[in-house]
């Protein structure tokens, strides 16, 4: 993962460099396959000295993990409809919609290609959101499946379709996924 | 995908070049992240002129699709136990076991990173095997779910766990996956 920055004031130089580098990664991934994504190429695009990138992130994999954490965290609102079924349907629909963003999918592909750390970074917040939905149902006095089982049954098909197939993630299919999981 | 070779006699020069190039890809992926995998680097390792690789495969993505097709086709026996439940349990167990091979997983990561074509190449034969198992159940007079639904429910969690998490794919979990799918 990315090294914690010791001088990262919001709006400070450190934050500006990080923003420029993250933007460069997104731009480059939209233009060319991930194989062209090296720290010198990213530094050049971001207008930052390569040494800065090596010192701050160490490797493309660590930088991709940082970009993936930013991109796939806090971007979805955890729904609170009062019903587990509806919460899960809204949330899986939001995840599915997010997976139709080509830039996000290109980042996810690059993260998977760069190794286990960056791959997990794509899913950390999704997993936490799912856990929050299930915990809330328990707090309401309901019963809810274990989060790992829910992740397998919901994130599994969503990620499989998005990454490995050209099947679409249409709304009817997403609803069926949740119904089948709760059956 | 790879261009069909017009002079590919088994044991001929074309087949030898292909074998050397495929071996070079596997070796390089075992040594370094996929970002280092470019056609010149692969050509150097395979002892083949880079022009040969550009002419035959065009891009790293096309070469990875070819290597993935070789690696993930014909490697698993489609079981025929006489029961859909047992066929699916054996097959998902074999897929799960195959995903514990670090070289295979590194190739799959690189394929996903290189784009949609190579990603689908990893799954084409798995999908065909699953369809064969379901078709056989129907031929026996039984009923079987649609193959896309089966792929979502079985390949989905398997690929998700292997690629995006560090959860293991233990035998008990694989059996539960099949039971839950058939319930």
Short mmCIF file of C-alpha atoms in Angstrom, two decimals:
data_model
loop_
_atom_site.label_atom_id
_atom_site.label_comp_id
_atom_site.label_asym_id
_atom_site.label_seq_id
_atom_site.Cartn_x
_atom_site.Cartn_y
_atom_site.Cartn_z
CA UNK A 1 0.00 0.00 0.00
CA UNK A 2 1.04 3.61 -0.24
CA UNK A 3 3.36 5.01 2.40
CA UNK A 4 1.60 7.44 4.70
CA UNK A 5 2.68 10.93 3.80
CA UNK A 6 4.13 12.77 6.77
CA UNK A 7 3.54 16.25 5.36
CA UNK A 8 0.16 15.87 3.66
CA UNK A 9 -1.69 19.07 4.52
CA UNK A 10 -4.88 19.37 2.48
CA UNK A 11 -4.10 21.79 -0.32
CA UNK A 12 -0.37 21.53 0.39
CA UNK A 13 2.27 20.51 -2.11
CA UNK A 14 2.03 16.87 -1.09
CA UNK A 15 -1.70 16.82 -1.78
CA UNK A 16 -1.23 18.58 -5.12
CA UNK A 17 1.40 16.05 -6.21
CA UNK A 18 -0.87 13.19 -5.18
CA UNK A 19 -3.79 14.65 -7.14
CA UNK A 20 -1.62 15.20 -10.25
CA UNK A 21 -0.25 11.66 -10.07
CA UNK A 22 -3.68 10.09 -9.57
CA UNK A 23 -5.02 12.10 -12.52
CA UNK A 24 -2.07 10.99 -14.67
CA UNK A 25 -2.76 7.32 -13.89
CA UNK A 26 -6.43 7.68 -14.86
CA UNK A 27 -5.56 9.51 -18.09
CA UNK A 28 -2.89 7.01 -19.11
CA UNK A 29 -5.14 4.02 -18.42
CA UNK A 30 -7.84 5.55 -20.61
CA UNK A 31 -5.34 5.87 -23.47
CA UNK A 32 -3.27 2.68 -23.47
CA UNK A 33 -3.09 -0.79 -21.98
CA UNK A 34 -1.76 -1.05 -18.44
CA UNK A 35 1.50 -2.55 -19.69
CA UNK A 36 2.59 0.99 -20.65
CA UNK A 37 2.06 2.16 -17.08
CA UNK A 38 5.46 2.60 -15.44
CA UNK A 39 6.46 5.11 -12.76
CA UNK A 40 8.62 7.20 -15.18
CA UNK A 41 5.74 7.42 -17.69
CA UNK A 42 3.32 8.45 -14.93
CA UNK A 43 5.81 10.99 -13.52
CA UNK A 44 6.23 12.55 -16.95
CA UNK A 45 2.48 12.89 -17.42
CA UNK A 46 1.98 14.29 -13.92
CA UNK A 47 4.84 16.76 -14.34
CA UNK A 48 6.58 15.36 -11.27
CA UNK A 49 10.12 14.07 -10.90
CA UNK A 50 10.25 10.24 -11.08
CA UNK A 51 12.23 10.19 -7.82
CA UNK A 52 9.19 11.65 -6.04
CA UNK A 53 7.08 8.72 -7.22
CA UNK A 54 9.65 6.10 -6.30
CA UNK A 55 10.09 7.66 -2.84
CA UNK A 56 6.39 8.05 -2.17
CA UNK A 57 4.89 4.90 -3.72
CA UNK A 58 7.82 2.56 -4.36
CA UNK A 59 6.24 0.70 -7.28
CA UNK A 60 3.45 0.90 -9.84
CA UNK A 61 1.58 -1.75 -7.84
CA UNK A 62 1.66 0.40 -4.67
CA UNK A 63 0.61 3.49 -6.61
CA UNK A 64 -2.26 1.57 -8.24
CA UNK A 65 -3.36 0.35 -4.80
CA UNK A 66 -3.46 3.98 -3.64
CA UNK A 67 -5.40 5.15 -6.71
CA UNK A 68 -7.80 2.19 -6.40
CA UNK A 69 -8.40 2.95 -2.71
CA UNK A 70 -9.27 6.55 -3.62
CA UNK A 71 -11.45 5.61 -6.56
CA UNK A 72 -13.36 2.76 -4.92
CA UNK A 73 -13.84 4.22 -1.44
CA UNK A 74 -16.58 6.54 -0.24
CA UNK A 75 -18.00 6.72 -3.76
CA UNK A 76 -21.19 4.80 -2.99
CA UNK A 77 -23.75 5.74 -0.35
CA UNK A 78 -24.67 2.81 1.89
CA UNK A 79 -28.48 2.65 1.57
CA UNK A 80 -30.75 2.59 4.61
CA UNK A 81 -34.24 1.71 3.42
CA UNK A 82 -35.25 -0.25 6.51
CA UNK A 83 -35.22 -3.57 4.65
CA UNK A 84 -32.26 -5.86 4.01
CA UNK A 85 -33.67 -6.89 0.62
CA UNK A 86 -34.05 -3.30 -0.57
CA UNK A 87 -30.71 -2.20 0.87
CA UNK A 88 -28.96 -5.03 -0.96
CA UNK A 89 -30.81 -4.34 -4.21
CA UNK A 90 -29.91 -0.65 -4.13
CA UNK A 91 -26.30 -1.32 -3.24
CA UNK A 92 -25.69 -4.07 -5.84
CA UNK A 93 -27.37 -1.82 -8.44
CA UNK A 94 -24.96 0.98 -7.50
CA UNK A 95 -21.97 -1.36 -7.69
CA UNK A 96 -23.17 -2.63 -11.07
CA UNK A 97 -23.67 0.91 -12.38
CA UNK A 98 -20.21 1.90 -11.18
CA UNK A 99 -18.74 -1.05 -13.12
CA UNK A 100 -20.05 0.44 -16.37
CA UNK A 101 -17.57 3.34 -15.99
CA UNK A 102 -14.77 2.48 -18.46
CA UNK A 103 -12.14 4.46 -16.51
CA UNK A 104 -13.01 2.66 -13.30
CA UNK A 105 -12.93 -0.71 -15.05
CA UNK A 106 -9.55 0.09 -16.66
CA UNK A 107 -8.18 0.97 -13.21
CA UNK A 108 -9.58 -2.25 -11.79
CA UNK A 109 -7.99 -4.30 -14.61
CA UNK A 110 -4.64 -2.59 -14.05
CA UNK A 111 -4.91 -3.17 -10.29
CA UNK A 112 -5.64 -6.89 -10.81
CA UNK A 113 -2.72 -7.09 -13.23
CA UNK A 114 -0.33 -5.49 -10.78
CA UNK A 115 -0.92 -8.00 -7.99
CA UNK A 116 -2.89 -9.02 -4.92
CA UNK A 117 -2.45 -5.80 -2.91
CA UNK A 118 -3.91 -3.45 -5.50
CA UNK A 119 -6.67 -5.98 -6.29
CA UNK A 120 -7.78 -6.09 -2.68
CA UNK A 121 -7.69 -2.29 -2.56
CA UNK A 122 -10.48 -2.25 -5.18
CA UNK A 123 -12.74 -4.29 -2.90
CA UNK A 124 -11.91 -3.09 0.63
CA UNK A 125 -14.61 -0.42 0.84
CA UNK A 126 -17.17 -2.52 -1.09
CA UNK A 127 -16.65 -5.26 1.49
CA UNK A 128 -17.00 -2.78 4.37
CA UNK A 129 -20.22 -1.38 2.87
CA UNK A 130 -21.69 -4.87 2.56
CA UNK A 131 -20.75 -5.62 6.17
CA UNK A 132 -22.46 -2.39 7.27
CA UNK A 133 -25.69 -3.35 5.47
CA UNK A 134 -25.72 -6.79 7.10
CA UNK A 135 -24.84 -5.40 10.55
CA UNK A 136 -27.70 -2.90 10.33
CA UNK A 137 -30.17 -5.71 9.62
CA UNK A 138 -28.93 -7.52 12.73
CA UNK A 139 -29.25 -4.29 14.74
CA UNK A 140 -32.88 -4.12 13.57
CA UNK A 141 -33.38 -7.54 15.12
CA UNK A 142 -33.31 -9.42 11.81
CA UNK A 143 -30.97 -12.17 10.76
CA UNK A 144 -28.39 -11.64 8.06
CA UNK A 145 -25.96 -13.95 6.30
CA UNK A 146 -22.25 -13.83 7.04
CA UNK A 147 -20.43 -11.10 5.12
CA UNK A 148 -17.97 -13.45 3.36
CA UNK A 149 -20.86 -15.51 2.03
CA UNK A 150 -22.65 -12.35 0.88
CA UNK A 151 -19.48 -11.08 -0.83
CA UNK A 152 -19.07 -14.40 -2.67
CA UNK A 153 -22.70 -14.43 -3.78
CA UNK A 154 -23.02 -10.74 -4.78
CA UNK A 155 -19.56 -9.27 -5.49
CA UNK A 156 -18.49 -12.61 -7.02
CA UNK A 157 -20.92 -12.58 -9.99
CA UNK A 158 -20.64 -8.78 -10.38
CA UNK A 159 -16.84 -8.81 -10.64
CA UNK A 160 -16.80 -12.00 -12.72
CA UNK A 161 -19.18 -10.52 -15.32
CA UNK A 162 -17.41 -7.15 -15.39
CA UNK A 163 -13.87 -8.51 -15.63
CA UNK A 164 -14.08 -11.89 -17.35
CA UNK A 165 -17.13 -11.77 -19.64
CA UNK A 166 -18.91 -9.39 -21.96
CA UNK A 167 -22.26 -10.09 -20.33
CA UNK A 168 -24.04 -6.96 -19.20
CA UNK A 169 -25.01 -6.22 -15.61
CA UNK A 170 -28.60 -5.26 -16.30
CA UNK A 171 -31.06 -4.29 -13.50
CA UNK A 172 -33.21 -7.45 -13.79
CA UNK A 173 -30.16 -9.65 -13.40
CA UNK A 174 -28.95 -7.70 -10.36
CA UNK A 175 -32.37 -8.07 -8.68
CA UNK A 176 -32.39 -11.81 -9.41
CA UNK A 177 -28.94 -12.05 -7.83
CA UNK A 178 -30.20 -10.54 -4.57
CA UNK A 179 -33.43 -12.60 -4.58
CA UNK A 180 -31.49 -15.78 -5.15
CA UNK A 181 -29.06 -14.87 -2.37
CA UNK A 182 -31.85 -14.21 0.15
CA UNK A 183 -33.95 -17.24 -0.88
CA UNK B 1 -6.62 -13.19 -30.45
CA UNK B 2 -3.56 -14.76 -32.02
CA UNK B 3 -3.38 -14.85 -35.76
CA UNK B 4 -3.70 -18.39 -37.15
CA UNK B 5 -0.31 -19.58 -38.24
CA UNK B 6 -0.28 -20.68 -41.85
CA UNK B 7 2.77 -22.92 -41.52
CA UNK B 8 2.25 -24.48 -38.09
CA UNK B 9 3.27 -28.12 -38.52
CA UNK B 10 3.54 -29.88 -35.15
CA UNK B 11 7.23 -30.01 -34.35
CA UNK B 12 8.00 -27.45 -37.06
CA UNK B 13 9.77 -24.15 -36.53
CA UNK B 14 6.53 -22.29 -36.01
CA UNK B 15 5.50 -24.65 -33.21
CA UNK B 16 8.94 -24.41 -31.61
CA UNK B 17 8.82 -20.61 -31.63
CA UNK B 18 5.35 -20.67 -30.09
CA UNK B 19 6.46 -23.05 -27.35
CA UNK B 20 9.55 -20.92 -26.59
CA UNK B 21 7.48 -17.74 -26.45
CA UNK B 22 4.81 -19.27 -24.22
CA UNK B 23 7.49 -20.59 -21.87
CA UNK B 24 9.15 -17.14 -21.78
CA UNK B 25 5.84 -15.51 -20.78
CA UNK B 26 5.31 -17.99 -17.95
CA UNK B 27 8.88 -17.56 -16.68
CA UNK B 28 8.76 -13.77 -16.80
CA UNK B 29 5.41 -13.63 -15.01
CA UNK B 30 6.81 -15.83 -12.24
CA UNK B 31 9.72 -13.41 -11.79
CA UNK B 32 8.27 -9.90 -12.05
CA UNK B 33 4.99 -7.99 -12.18
CA UNK B 34 3.14 -8.00 -15.48
CA UNK B 35 4.08 -4.36 -16.12
CA UNK B 36 7.55 -5.59 -17.16
CA UNK B 37 5.99 -7.84 -19.81
CA UNK B 38 6.57 -6.26 -23.21
CA UNK B 39 7.05 -8.02 -26.56
CA UNK B 40 10.79 -7.10 -26.76
CA UNK B 41 11.41 -8.46 -23.25
CA UNK B 42 9.54 -11.68 -24.09
CA UNK B 43 11.39 -12.01 -27.44
CA UNK B 44 14.73 -11.65 -25.68
CA UNK B 45 13.85 -14.34 -23.15
CA UNK B 46 12.50 -16.69 -25.83
CA UNK B 47 15.56 -16.16 -28.04
CA UNK B 48 13.36 -15.00 -30.90
CA UNK B 49 13.55 -11.81 -32.94
CA UNK B 50 11.02 -9.19 -31.70
CA UNK B 51 9.73 -8.79 -35.27
CA UNK B 52 8.53 -12.40 -35.15
CA UNK B 53 6.43 -11.63 -32.10
CA UNK B 54 4.98 -8.42 -33.52
CA UNK B 55 4.13 -10.22 -36.79
CA UNK B 56 2.60 -13.24 -35.13
CA UNK B 57 0.80 -11.75 -32.12
CA UNK B 58 0.66 -8.01 -32.71
CA UNK B 59 0.54 -7.01 -29.04
CA UNK B 60 1.18 -8.30 -25.54
CA UNK B 61 -2.59 -8.52 -25.03
CA UNK B 62 -2.98 -10.83 -28.05
CA UNK B 63 -0.05 -12.95 -26.95
CA UNK B 64 -1.45 -13.22 -23.42
CA UNK B 65 -4.81 -14.27 -24.88
CA UNK B 66 -3.02 -17.04 -26.79
CA UNK B 67 -1.05 -18.19 -23.73
CA UNK B 68 -4.21 -18.06 -21.58
CA UNK B 69 -6.15 -20.11 -24.14
CA UNK B 70 -3.40 -22.77 -24.06
CA UNK B 71 -3.07 -22.77 -20.28
CA UNK B 72 -6.78 -22.78 -19.42
CA UNK B 73 -8.09 -25.14 -22.13
CA UNK B 74 -8.20 -28.92 -22.05
CA UNK B 75 -6.45 -28.93 -18.67
CA UNK B 76 -9.46 -30.16 -16.69
CA UNK B 77 -11.37 -33.39 -17.33
CA UNK B 78 -15.13 -32.83 -17.50
CA UNK B 79 -16.46 -35.29 -14.89
CA UNK B 80 -19.20 -37.79 -15.70
CA UNK B 81 -20.40 -39.30 -12.42
CA UNK B 82 -24.03 -39.72 -13.48
CA UNK B 83 -25.21 -36.98 -11.08
CA UNK B 84 -25.32 -33.22 -11.71
CA UNK B 85 -24.49 -32.48 -8.06
CA UNK B 86 -21.41 -34.71 -8.08
CA UNK B 87 -20.28 -33.52 -11.52
CA UNK B 88 -20.48 -29.90 -10.36
CA UNK B 89 -18.70 -30.63 -7.08
CA UNK B 90 -15.83 -32.40 -8.84
CA UNK B 91 -15.51 -29.73 -11.48
CA UNK B 92 -15.62 -26.73 -9.10
CA UNK B 93 -13.08 -28.53 -6.89
CA UNK B 94 -10.80 -28.95 -9.91
CA UNK B 95 -11.21 -25.28 -10.88
CA UNK B 96 -10.47 -24.24 -7.28
CA UNK B 97 -7.39 -26.47 -7.13
CA UNK B 98 -6.14 -25.06 -10.41
CA UNK B 99 -6.46 -21.53 -8.98
CA UNK B 100 -3.92 -22.40 -6.28
CA UNK B 101 -1.20 -22.64 -8.96
CA UNK B 102 0.75 -19.37 -8.60
CA UNK B 103 1.92 -19.41 -12.24
CA UNK B 104 -1.62 -19.87 -13.51
CA UNK B 105 -2.87 -17.09 -11.25
CA UNK B 106 -0.07 -14.75 -12.37
CA UNK B 107 -1.04 -15.43 -15.99
CA UNK B 108 -4.70 -14.77 -15.19
CA UNK B 109 -3.82 -11.46 -13.47
CA UNK B 110 -1.72 -10.39 -16.45
CA UNK B 111 -4.52 -11.38 -18.84
CA UNK B 112 -7.07 -9.33 -16.87
CA UNK B 113 -4.66 -6.39 -16.82
CA UNK B 114 -4.14 -6.54 -20.56
CA UNK B 115 -7.82 -6.20 -21.44
CA UNK B 116 -11.14 -7.87 -22.17
CA UNK B 117 -9.94 -10.27 -24.91
CA UNK B 118 -7.27 -12.00 -22.85
CA UNK B 119 -9.58 -12.04 -19.80
CA UNK B 120 -12.28 -13.89 -21.72
CA UNK B 121 -9.65 -16.31 -23.04
CA UNK B 122 -9.07 -17.45 -19.44
CA UNK B 123 -12.73 -18.43 -19.09
CA UNK B 124 -13.74 -19.72 -22.54
CA UNK B 125 -13.01 -23.39 -21.88
CA UNK B 126 -14.26 -23.24 -18.25
CA UNK B 127 -17.55 -21.91 -19.60
CA UNK B 128 -17.72 -24.65 -22.26
CA UNK B 129 -17.01 -27.33 -19.62
CA UNK B 130 -19.81 -26.03 -17.42
CA UNK B 131 -22.19 -26.00 -20.40
CA UNK B 132 -21.23 -29.63 -21.16
CA UNK B 133 -22.00 -30.71 -17.58
CA UNK B 134 -25.42 -29.02 -17.68
CA UNK B 135 -26.21 -30.39 -21.16
CA UNK B 136 -25.41 -33.90 -20.03
CA UNK B 137 -27.85 -33.60 -17.12
CA UNK B 138 -30.55 -32.55 -19.59
CA UNK B 139 -29.64 -35.50 -21.86
CA UNK B 140 -30.15 -37.79 -18.85
CA UNK B 141 -33.68 -36.39 -18.61
CA UNK B 142 -32.98 -34.12 -15.66
CA UNK B 143 -33.37 -30.37 -15.46
CA UNK B 144 -30.40 -28.06 -15.23
CA UNK B 145 -30.03 -24.31 -14.71
CA UNK B 146 -29.02 -22.04 -17.56
CA UNK B 147 -25.26 -21.92 -18.11
CA UNK B 148 -24.90 -18.13 -17.59
CA UNK B 149 -26.60 -18.40 -14.23
CA UNK B 150 -24.38 -21.34 -13.28
CA UNK B 151 -21.26 -19.43 -14.36
CA UNK B 152 -22.29 -16.42 -12.24
CA UNK B 153 -22.99 -18.60 -9.20
CA UNK B 154 -19.93 -20.88 -9.43
CA UNK B 155 -17.19 -19.20 -11.49
CA UNK B 156 -18.16 -15.82 -9.98
CA UNK B 157 -17.25 -16.59 -6.36
CA UNK B 158 -14.26 -18.74 -7.42
CA UNK B 159 -12.70 -15.98 -9.54
CA UNK B 160 -13.63 -13.25 -7.05
CA UNK B 161 -11.92 -15.07 -4.17
CA UNK B 162 -8.84 -15.97 -6.24
CA UNK B 163 -8.33 -12.55 -7.82
CA UNK B 164 -9.72 -9.97 -5.37
CA UNK B 165 -9.38 -11.48 -1.87
CA UNK B 166 -6.96 -13.53 0.14
CA UNK B 167 -9.68 -15.94 1.22
CA UNK B 168 -8.85 -19.53 0.51
CA UNK B 169 -10.90 -21.81 -1.75
CA UNK B 170 -11.15 -24.73 0.66
CA UNK B 171 -13.08 -27.94 -0.18
CA UNK B 172 -15.91 -27.33 2.32
CA UNK B 173 -16.56 -23.90 0.86
CA UNK B 174 -16.60 -25.26 -2.70
CA UNK B 175 -19.14 -27.94 -1.71
CA UNK B 176 -21.33 -25.30 -0.01
CA UNK B 177 -21.19 -23.23 -3.18
CA UNK B 178 -22.60 -26.09 -5.26
CA UNK B 179 -25.22 -27.03 -2.64
CA UNK B 180 -26.39 -23.45 -2.41
CA UNK B 181 -26.52 -23.19 -6.20
CA UNK B 182 -28.65 -26.35 -6.54
CA UNK B 183 -30.92 -25.55 -3.56
#
